[in-house]
Short mmCIF file of C-alpha atoms in Angstrom, two decimals:
data_model
loop_
_atom_site.label_atom_id
_atom_site.label_comp_id
_atom_site.label_asym_id
_atom_site.label_seq_id
_atom_site.Cartn_x
_atom_site.Cartn_y
_atom_site.Cartn_z
CA UNK A 1473 -13.27 -13.37 -3.79
CA UNK A 1474 -13.30 -16.71 -5.52
CA UNK A 1475 -12.62 -20.33 -4.60
CA UNK A 1476 -11.14 -22.97 -6.87
CA UNK A 1477 -14.65 -24.17 -7.91
CA UNK A 1478 -16.81 -21.03 -7.89
CA UNK A 1479 -16.81 -17.35 -6.99
CA UNK A 1480 -15.69 -16.75 -3.47
CA UNK A 1481 -17.20 -14.30 -1.18
CA UNK A 1482 -14.33 -13.55 1.11
CA UNK A 1483 -10.80 -12.46 0.49
CA UNK A 1484 -7.90 -11.94 2.74
CA UNK A 1485 -5.71 -9.02 2.82
CA UNK A 1486 -3.96 -7.30 5.81
CA UNK A 1487 -0.69 -5.62 6.14
CA UNK A 1488 1.59 -6.59 9.09
CA UNK A 1489 3.75 -3.62 9.62
CA UNK A 1490 6.86 -1.57 10.49
CA UNK A 1491 9.47 -0.98 13.28
CA UNK A 1492 8.69 -0.59 17.01
CA UNK A 1493 11.64 -0.13 19.45
CA UNK A 1494 15.34 0.20 19.01
CA UNK A 1495 16.61 -1.00 16.71
CA UNK A 1496 13.48 -0.35 14.64
CA UNK A 1497 14.62 -2.63 11.85
CA UNK A 1498 14.15 -5.75 14.03
CA UNK A 1499 11.48 -4.74 16.53
CA UNK A 1500 7.91 -5.98 16.60
CA UNK A 1501 5.13 -5.23 16.00
CA UNK A 1502 6.14 -2.39 13.71
CA UNK A 1503 8.93 -3.53 11.41
CA UNK A 1504 10.55 -0.93 9.18
CA UNK A 1505 10.03 -0.84 5.40
CA UNK A 1506 13.22 -0.79 3.36
CA UNK A 1507 12.14 1.43 0.44
CA UNK A 1508 14.58 1.52 -2.49
CA UNK A 1509 15.31 4.84 -4.20
CA UNK A 1510 12.54 4.62 -6.82
CA UNK A 1511 9.78 3.70 -4.34
CA UNK A 1512 6.66 5.62 -3.34
CA UNK A 1513 3.28 4.74 -1.89
CA UNK A 1514 -0.07 5.27 -3.55
CA UNK A 1515 -3.22 5.90 -1.45
CA UNK A 1516 -6.67 5.12 -2.84
CA UNK A 1517 -9.92 6.57 -1.43
CA UNK A 1518 -13.13 5.40 -3.06
CA UNK A 1519 -14.97 2.36 -4.45
CA UNK A 1520 -13.35 -0.67 -5.96
CA UNK A 1521 -14.49 -3.98 -7.41
CA UNK A 1522 -12.82 -7.30 -7.62
CA UNK A 1523 -13.53 -10.26 -9.86
CA UNK A 1524 -11.77 -13.58 -10.23
CA UNK A 1525 -10.25 -13.04 -13.67
CA UNK A 1526 -8.85 -9.67 -14.66
CA UNK A 1527 -11.36 -8.16 -17.18
CA UNK A 1528 -10.40 -7.37 -20.71
CA UNK A 1529 -9.11 -3.98 -21.63
CA UNK A 1530 -12.39 -3.31 -23.45
CA UNK A 1531 -14.33 -4.17 -20.36
CA UNK A 1532 -12.12 -1.91 -18.22
CA UNK A 1533 -12.65 0.97 -20.63
CA UNK A 1534 -16.39 0.45 -20.52
CA UNK A 1535 -16.44 0.35 -16.78
CA UNK A 1536 -14.99 3.81 -16.64
CA UNK A 1537 -18.72 4.74 -16.54
CA UNK A 1538 -19.09 2.87 -13.23
CA UNK A 1539 -18.79 4.31 -9.73
CA UNK A 1540 -15.64 2.22 -9.24
CA UNK A 1541 -12.18 3.66 -9.68
CA UNK A 1542 -9.99 0.68 -8.54
CA UNK A 1543 -9.93 -2.99 -9.32
CA UNK A 1544 -8.65 -5.93 -7.32
CA UNK A 1545 -6.29 -8.20 -9.26
CA UNK A 1546 -5.38 -11.79 -8.24
CA UNK A 1547 -1.72 -11.65 -9.07
CA UNK A 1548 -0.57 -14.95 -7.60
CA UNK A 1549 -0.51 -17.63 -4.91
CA UNK A 1550 -0.75 -21.46 -4.82
CA UNK A 1551 -4.51 -21.28 -4.25
CA UNK A 1552 -5.31 -18.69 -6.90
CA UNK A 1553 -8.30 -20.36 -8.52
CA UNK A 1554 -8.67 -18.69 -11.88
CA UNK A 1555 -6.67 -18.43 -15.03
CA UNK A 1556 -5.50 -14.91 -15.87
CA UNK A 1557 -5.37 -14.62 -19.71
CA UNK A 1558 -5.51 -10.82 -19.51
CA UNK A 1559 -3.29 -9.99 -16.57
CA UNK A 1560 0.18 -8.95 -17.75
CA UNK A 1561 2.55 -6.01 -17.55
CA UNK A 1562 1.02 -4.51 -20.70
CA UNK A 1563 -2.50 -4.93 -19.21
CA UNK A 1564 -1.32 -3.13 -16.05
CA UNK A 1565 0.20 -0.33 -18.17
CA UNK A 1566 -2.95 0.19 -20.26
CA UNK A 1567 -5.41 0.03 -17.32
CA UNK A 1568 -3.46 2.45 -15.25
CA UNK A 1569 -3.28 4.85 -18.17
CA UNK A 1570 -7.06 4.73 -18.01
CA UNK A 1571 -6.59 6.06 -14.44
CA UNK A 1572 -7.58 2.84 -12.68
CA UNK A 1573 -5.89 2.14 -9.35
CA UNK A 1574 -5.00 -1.52 -8.66
CA UNK A 1575 -5.43 -3.57 -5.52
CA UNK A 1576 -2.95 -6.51 -5.66
CA UNK A 1577 -4.30 -9.76 -4.12
CA UNK A 1578 -2.23 -12.87 -3.34
CA UNK A 1579 -4.07 -16.05 -2.49
CA UNK A 1580 -1.54 -18.45 -1.00
CA UNK A 1581 -1.77 -21.19 1.65
CA UNK A 1582 -4.81 -21.07 3.89
CA UNK A 1583 -5.32 -21.68 7.65
CA UNK A 1584 -4.91 -25.32 8.73
CA UNK A 1585 -8.54 -25.17 9.99
CA UNK A 1586 -10.03 -23.29 6.99
CA UNK A 1587 -13.80 -23.72 6.68
CA UNK A 1588 -14.27 -22.72 3.11
CA UNK A 1589 -12.50 -24.86 0.49
CA UNK A 1590 -11.17 -28.31 1.46
CA UNK A 1591 -9.03 -28.45 -1.76
CA UNK A 1592 -6.88 -25.43 -0.81
CA UNK A 1593 -3.25 -26.05 0.11
CA UNK A 1594 -2.82 -25.27 3.83
CA UNK A 1595 -0.25 -23.72 6.16
CA UNK A 1596 1.87 -26.29 8.02
CA UNK A 1597 2.03 -25.07 11.62
CA UNK A 1598 5.60 -26.24 12.01
CA UNK A 1599 6.68 -24.25 8.93
CA UNK A 1600 4.29 -21.27 9.12
CA UNK A 1601 6.92 -18.56 9.29
CA UNK A 1602 8.97 -20.15 6.54
CA UNK A 1603 5.97 -20.51 4.26
CA UNK A 1604 4.84 -16.92 4.98
CA UNK A 1605 8.24 -15.49 4.04
CA UNK A 1606 8.32 -17.65 0.86
CA UNK A 1607 4.83 -16.46 -0.13
CA UNK A 1608 5.92 -12.83 0.31
CA UNK A 1609 9.04 -13.39 -1.84
CA UNK A 1610 6.90 -14.92 -4.56
CA UNK A 1611 4.42 -12.07 -4.30
CA UNK A 1612 7.22 -9.50 -4.74
CA UNK A 1613 8.53 -11.31 -7.82
CA UNK A 1614 5.07 -11.39 -9.37
CA UNK A 1615 4.43 -7.77 -8.49
CA UNK A 1616 7.72 -6.68 -10.11
CA UNK A 1617 6.91 -8.72 -13.25
CA UNK A 1618 3.58 -6.82 -13.61
CA UNK A 1619 5.25 -3.44 -13.07
CA UNK A 1620 3.89 -2.92 -9.53
CA UNK A 1621 6.67 -0.94 -7.88
CA UNK A 1622 8.14 -0.94 -4.42
CA UNK A 1623 5.88 1.03 -2.09
CA UNK A 1624 2.87 -0.94 -3.37
CA UNK A 1625 0.68 -2.72 -0.88
CA UNK A 1626 0.02 -6.44 -1.50
CA UNK A 1627 -3.03 -7.99 0.24
CA UNK A 1628 -2.88 -11.61 1.46
CA UNK A 1629 -6.21 -13.39 0.89
CA UNK A 1630 -7.12 -15.21 4.10
CA UNK A 1631 -10.33 -17.18 3.87
CA UNK A 1632 -12.61 -17.87 6.91
CA UNK A 1633 -11.27 -20.38 9.40
CA UNK A 1634 -12.27 -21.90 12.77
CA UNK A 1635 -11.19 -19.21 15.22
CA UNK A 1636 -11.69 -21.45 18.25
CA UNK A 1637 -8.58 -23.48 17.60
CA UNK A 1638 -5.47 -21.95 19.21
CA UNK A 1639 -2.86 -23.92 17.24
CA UNK A 1640 -4.54 -22.91 13.98
CA UNK A 1641 -4.64 -19.26 15.16
CA UNK A 1642 -0.93 -19.33 16.02
CA UNK A 1643 -0.04 -20.74 12.58
CA UNK A 1644 -2.04 -18.08 10.78
CA UNK A 1645 -0.47 -15.25 12.82
CA UNK A 1646 3.07 -16.64 12.38
CA UNK A 1647 2.54 -16.97 8.66
CA UNK A 1648 1.18 -13.45 8.29
CA UNK A 1649 3.85 -11.94 10.51
CA UNK A 1650 6.60 -13.51 8.32
CA UNK A 1651 4.66 -12.33 5.22
CA UNK A 1652 4.74 -8.76 6.52
CA UNK A 1653 8.41 -8.76 7.54
CA UNK A 1654 9.50 -10.16 4.17
CA UNK A 1655 7.42 -7.63 2.20
CA UNK A 1656 8.90 -4.84 4.28
CA UNK A 1657 12.43 -6.08 3.60
CA UNK A 1658 11.67 -5.90 -0.11
CA UNK A 1659 10.17 -2.37 0.08
CA UNK A 1660 6.47 -3.32 -0.13
CA UNK A 1661 3.61 -2.70 2.24
CA UNK A 1662 1.70 -5.64 3.76
CA UNK A 1663 -2.07 -5.96 3.62
CA UNK A 1664 -4.43 -8.76 4.76
CA UNK A 1665 -7.95 -9.45 3.55
CA UNK A 1666 -9.84 -11.29 6.27
CA UNK A 1667 -13.45 -12.01 7.38
CA UNK A 1668 -14.69 -9.71 10.11
CA UNK A 1669 -15.85 -12.66 12.31
CA UNK A 1670 -13.50 -15.45 11.04
CA UNK A 1671 -9.98 -14.10 11.49
CA UNK A 1672 -10.08 -10.37 12.06
CA UNK A 1673 -10.37 -10.84 15.82
CA UNK A 1674 -6.97 -12.51 15.96
CA UNK A 1675 -5.31 -9.55 14.25
CA UNK A 1676 -7.00 -7.24 16.71
CA UNK A 1677 -5.88 -9.34 19.73
CA UNK A 1678 -2.28 -9.11 18.60
CA UNK A 1679 -2.32 -5.47 17.43
CA UNK A 1680 0.18 -4.46 20.15
CA UNK A 1681 1.85 -7.81 20.52
CA UNK A 1682 5.64 -8.04 20.57
CA UNK A 1683 5.48 -11.55 19.03
CA UNK A 1684 3.85 -10.77 15.71
CA UNK A 1685 4.45 -8.07 13.10
CA UNK A 1686 1.39 -5.80 12.73
CA UNK A 1687 -0.24 -5.40 9.30
CA UNK A 1688 -0.05 -1.99 7.66
CA UNK A 1689 -3.65 -2.22 6.41
CA UNK A 1690 -6.71 -4.50 6.78
CA UNK A 1691 -9.40 -5.31 4.21
CA UNK A 1692 -12.49 -6.68 5.97
CA UNK A 1693 -15.11 -8.95 4.43
CA UNK A 1694 -18.57 -8.19 5.86
CA UNK A 1695 -21.51 -8.41 3.38
CA UNK A 1696 -23.93 -6.13 5.15
CA UNK A 1697 -24.29 -3.56 2.39
CA UNK A 1698 -22.69 -0.88 4.52
CA UNK A 1699 -19.50 0.57 2.94
CA UNK A 1700 -18.50 2.36 6.21
CA UNK A 1701 -14.84 2.06 7.16
CA UNK A 1702 -15.28 2.51 10.89
CA UNK A 1703 -17.63 1.21 13.55
CA UNK A 1704 -16.75 -2.41 12.80
CA UNK A 1705 -17.77 -4.88 15.47
CA UNK A 1706 -14.75 -6.09 17.39
CA UNK A 1707 -12.26 -3.78 15.61
CA UNK A 1708 -11.48 -0.61 17.52
CA UNK A 1709 -11.55 2.59 15.49
CA UNK A 1710 -8.09 3.44 16.87
CA UNK A 1711 -6.59 0.41 15.13
CA UNK A 1712 -5.53 0.84 11.49
CA UNK A 1713 -6.94 4.32 11.91
CA UNK A 1714 -5.21 6.46 9.28
CA UNK A 1715 -6.02 5.46 5.74
CA UNK A 1716 -5.44 1.77 6.50
CA UNK A 1717 -8.86 0.18 5.82
CA UNK A 1718 -10.84 -1.46 3.12
CA UNK A 1719 -14.18 -3.21 3.34
CA UNK A 1720 -15.83 -5.71 1.04
CA UNK A 1721 -19.48 -4.85 1.73
CA UNK A 1722 -21.26 -6.85 -1.01
CA UNK A 1723 -20.42 -10.26 -2.41
CA UNK A 1724 -20.96 -12.02 -5.70
CA UNK A 1725 -23.38 -10.15 -7.94
CA UNK A 1726 -23.68 -8.94 -11.52
CA UNK A 1727 -23.34 -5.32 -12.54
CA UNK A 1728 -23.49 -3.74 -15.98
CA UNK A 1729 -21.71 -0.54 -16.95
CA UNK A 1730 -20.98 0.75 -20.41
CA UNK A 1731 -22.90 -2.23 -21.87
CA UNK A 1732 -20.54 -4.79 -20.23
CA UNK A 1733 -21.67 -7.13 -17.41
CA UNK A 1734 -19.22 -8.55 -14.84
CA UNK A 1735 -19.71 -10.69 -11.76
CA UNK A 1736 -18.02 -8.77 -8.91
CA UNK A 1737 -17.60 -8.07 -5.21
CA UNK A 1738 -18.00 -4.46 -4.15
CA UNK A 1739 -15.52 -2.67 -1.89
CA UNK A 1740 -14.70 0.69 -0.38
CA UNK A 1741 -11.12 1.71 0.46
CA UNK A 1742 -9.07 4.37 2.14
CA UNK A 1743 -5.86 2.42 2.07
CA UNK A 1744 -2.53 1.96 0.22
CA UNK A 1745 -2.70 0.14 -3.11
CA UNK A 1746 -0.32 -0.49 -6.02
CA UNK A 1747 2.26 2.06 -7.23
CA UNK A 1748 3.06 2.12 -10.94
CA UNK A 1749 5.04 4.41 -13.25
CA UNK A 1750 3.64 6.63 -15.97
CA UNK A 1751 5.44 7.56 -19.23
CA UNK A 1752 5.91 11.22 -20.11
CA UNK A 1753 8.05 13.10 -22.63
CA UNK A 1754 10.97 15.46 -21.92
CA UNK A 1755 9.97 18.84 -23.42
CA UNK A 1756 13.20 20.78 -22.96
CA UNK A 1757 15.26 21.93 -25.97
CA UNK A 1758 18.48 20.82 -24.25
CA UNK A 1759 19.31 17.77 -22.08
CA UNK A 1760 17.26 17.73 -18.91
CA UNK A 1761 19.22 17.35 -15.63
CA UNK A 1762 18.19 14.59 -13.33
CA UNK A 1763 19.10 15.31 -9.72
CA UNK A 1764 19.50 13.46 -6.46
CA UNK A 1765 16.71 15.44 -4.82
CA UNK A 1766 13.83 17.76 -5.71
CA UNK A 1767 15.90 20.92 -6.01
CA UNK A 1768 18.00 22.71 -8.62
CA UNK A 1769 20.83 22.87 -6.08
CA UNK A 1770 21.06 19.13 -5.69
CA UNK A 1771 23.77 17.20 -7.61
CA UNK A 1772 23.12 16.14 -11.15
CA UNK A 1773 23.16 12.33 -11.42
CA UNK A 1774 22.21 11.90 -15.09
CA UNK A 1775 20.65 13.70 -18.03
CA UNK A 1776 17.72 12.97 -20.37
CA UNK A 1777 17.69 13.84 -24.05
CA UNK A 1778 15.03 16.20 -25.43
CA UNK A 1779 11.97 14.18 -26.59
CA UNK A 1780 12.96 11.09 -24.64
CA UNK A 1781 10.49 9.23 -22.40
CA UNK A 1782 10.82 9.29 -18.61
CA UNK A 1783 8.93 6.94 -16.24
CA UNK A 1784 7.43 9.06 -13.46
CA UNK A 1785 6.50 7.40 -10.14
CA UNK A 1786 5.20 10.36 -8.11
CA UNK A 1787 5.42 14.14 -7.68
CA UNK A 1788 6.65 16.19 -4.79
CA UNK A 1789 7.33 19.87 -3.92
CA UNK A 1790 10.81 21.30 -4.39
CA UNK A 1791 12.64 24.40 -5.50
CA UNK A 1792 10.85 26.66 -7.97
CA UNK A 1793 11.71 26.37 -11.69
CA UNK A 1794 9.99 28.96 -13.83
CA UNK A 1795 6.34 28.83 -12.64
CA UNK A 1796 6.24 25.51 -10.81
CA UNK A 1797 7.61 23.96 -7.58
CA UNK A 1798 6.54 20.47 -8.68
CA UNK A 1799 9.27 17.84 -9.18
CA UNK A 1800 8.84 14.41 -10.71
CA UNK A 1801 10.49 11.37 -9.16
CA UNK A 1802 11.51 8.72 -11.69
CA UNK A 1803 11.78 4.95 -11.36
CA UNK A 1804 15.55 5.09 -10.58
CA UNK A 1805 15.05 7.65 -7.78
CA UNK A 1806 16.23 10.57 -9.96
CA UNK A 1807 14.23 13.88 -9.71
CA UNK A 1808 13.48 16.21 -12.62
CA UNK A 1809 11.63 19.49 -12.56
CA UNK A 1810 8.08 19.07 -13.88
CA UNK A 1811 8.54 22.26 -15.92
CA UNK A 1812 10.20 20.26 -18.66
CA UNK A 1813 8.00 17.11 -18.58
CA UNK A 1814 4.80 16.61 -20.54
CA UNK A 1815 2.51 16.07 -17.57
CA UNK A 1816 -1.02 17.59 -17.90
CA UNK A 1817 -0.44 20.55 -15.57
CA UNK A 1818 2.16 23.15 -16.25
CA UNK A 1819 2.22 24.63 -12.74
CA UNK A 1820 0.64 22.06 -10.30
CA UNK A 1821 0.27 18.38 -9.64
CA UNK A 1822 -1.09 16.07 -12.34
CA UNK A 1823 -3.50 13.13 -11.96
CA UNK A 1824 -3.12 10.21 -11.87
CA UNK A 1825 0.39 10.69 -10.41
CA UNK A 1826 0.36 10.37 -6.58
CA UNK A 1827 2.28 12.57 -4.22
CA UNK A 1828 5.60 11.00 -3.14
CA UNK A 1829 5.35 9.48 0.28
CA UNK A 1830 6.94 6.83 2.42
CA UNK A 1831 4.52 5.29 4.99
CA UNK A 1832 5.91 3.94 8.27
CA UNK A 1833 4.02 2.77 11.29
CA UNK A 1834 3.88 4.78 14.52
CA UNK A 1835 5.82 2.62 16.96
CA UNK A 1836 5.22 4.39 20.27
CA UNK A 1837 2.59 2.64 22.35
CA UNK A 1838 1.10 6.01 23.37
CA UNK A 1839 1.06 7.37 19.79
CA UNK A 1840 2.71 10.55 18.66
CA UNK A 1841 1.62 14.23 18.44
CA UNK A 1842 1.36 15.98 15.10
CA UNK A 1843 2.70 19.55 15.29
CA UNK A 1844 2.79 22.63 13.13
CA UNK A 1845 6.60 22.61 12.96
CA UNK A 1846 9.63 20.44 13.68
CA UNK A 1847 9.88 20.88 17.43
CA UNK A 1848 8.09 20.22 20.66
CA UNK A 1849 7.53 23.97 21.07
CA UNK A 1850 5.17 24.04 18.08
CA UNK A 1851 1.37 23.65 18.70
CA UNK A 1852 -0.19 20.20 18.60
CA UNK A 1853 -2.69 19.86 15.77
CA UNK A 1854 -3.61 16.19 16.18
CA UNK A 1855 -2.31 12.79 17.13
CA UNK A 1856 -1.36 9.57 15.34
CA UNK A 1857 -2.19 6.47 17.40
CA UNK A 1858 0.19 3.48 17.60
CA UNK A 1859 0.21 1.46 14.41
CA UNK A 1860 -1.06 4.37 12.30
CA UNK A 1861 0.83 5.07 9.06
CA UNK A 1862 2.84 8.25 9.17
CA UNK A 1863 3.03 9.22 5.49
CA UNK A 1864 6.40 10.96 5.38
CA UNK A 1865 7.41 13.03 2.39
CA UNK A 1866 10.54 14.77 3.76
CA UNK A 1867 12.70 14.98 6.85
CA UNK A 1868 14.28 17.97 8.60
CA UNK A 1869 16.19 18.93 11.71
CA UNK A 1870 14.29 20.09 14.80
CA UNK A 1871 14.28 19.92 18.60
CA UNK A 1872 15.90 16.95 20.30
CA UNK A 1873 13.51 14.14 21.31
CA UNK A 1874 15.25 11.21 22.95
CA UNK A 1875 18.37 10.64 20.91
CA UNK A 1876 17.30 12.25 17.61
CA UNK A 1877 16.77 15.71 16.15
CA UNK A 1878 15.12 14.33 12.99
CA UNK A 1879 11.54 15.29 12.37
CA UNK A 1880 9.24 13.89 9.68
CA UNK A 1881 6.99 16.12 7.62
CA UNK A 1882 3.79 14.38 6.62
CA UNK A 1883 1.67 14.76 3.52
CA UNK A 1884 -0.87 16.84 5.51
CA UNK A 1885 1.86 19.39 6.31
CA UNK A 1886 2.21 18.48 10.00
CA UNK A 1887 5.36 17.24 11.70
CA UNK A 1888 6.10 14.26 13.99
CA UNK A 1889 9.33 13.41 15.78
CA UNK A 1890 11.12 10.57 14.00
CA UNK A 1891 11.79 8.96 17.35
CA UNK A 1892 8.32 7.45 17.36
CA UNK A 1893 8.11 6.44 13.72
CA UNK A 1894 9.49 3.08 12.34
CA UNK A 1895 11.86 4.60 9.78
CA UNK A 1896 15.09 2.63 9.15
CA UNK A 1897 17.36 4.90 11.22
CA UNK A 1898 16.64 5.55 14.90
CA UNK A 1899 18.95 8.61 15.15
CA UNK A 1900 19.53 10.11 11.65
CA UNK A 1901 17.93 10.64 8.28
CA UNK A 1902 16.57 7.64 6.40
CA UNK A 1903 16.92 6.97 2.64
CA UNK A 1904 15.19 7.50 0.32
CA UNK A 1905 13.25 10.24 2.13
CA UNK A 1906 14.46 13.67 0.80
CA UNK A 1907 15.38 16.54 3.10
CA UNK A 1908 12.71 19.25 3.48
#
């Protein structure tokens, strides 16, 4: 990451998360995410680079020859140090059509005891929560202007600070907690980039705290050349355990790919990143029905003219139409069968479209069992620890647990009781999750 004067080595991004006890909408440390109808999450697994200024489209095309498949973009913040002549909604559209994933970074106010750049604007301890919420609102506005949709993760860039000062620690945690809660209210996931030994320990200490909202994901700076996502000193492997981690393992250096040289930091991720929409053409000969869910039996909410363009956010399984069970979710939350959309595959899922999912944190202190079906009588196939992201793609009725019969089906095909997941409703189905 970069400072105001030169290239920075550390970035901050961690997500402070979703709902914990009844009512889940207000509880800490897991606050619920209020996804709108057209939202979905996008998970990225692989190598990413970040650089202060978004590269040109020509450079991004050339770097398709690199081992990287995602790029960090500094989308805003009062301490963002570089100009962004390239970064725009059209740049995002063209780069994502090249199949790049995007890691949104927001560099706002820094810790009152920051040790890196004395020119940065700092968090005021007496106004930390207010400033954190304001930063999140600004980040959401900037994300929307770039075409980064609800369900995206936005990573707050926290630079190293003096971890021995309690008042400074409390200000940082209050700021980030408010950042997370406000992002969740707006339908976005919260991420935090933080140095392994200059800030991460405070997030670990408050992982189960009832005073601070927990991040959804963490992005650690540790320049040891090791891209491993577990075995971090001071960070238990059971924390942010399920596709919730990134690591910046190498700082400022030059790399050349496709004849283009950039100064970058190198990262590895298995974590949520930005969600965007992709344009495809309606191929039917007659108007295509858009439905309220991924099934031909769901109500028609609108139609699309033959040859018109639809903006697809994600794909999900549904009722079979001709040879495919794939349905496309559009930006307004409408579903259309993929059979009549010009995606690359006629029968299966098409890259770079992600699978539709709605991540929520596990809020039970003891975690939750994953089962083969929607009931406690089905075999246990694994367990999600507290704070893990349950990536829900549909909900169904099952055996009673506590005061709910709702069960959440996850992307891996397993089921968990909704009682222990921070969805908006504690007792019934939660929009915009479709029924299984």
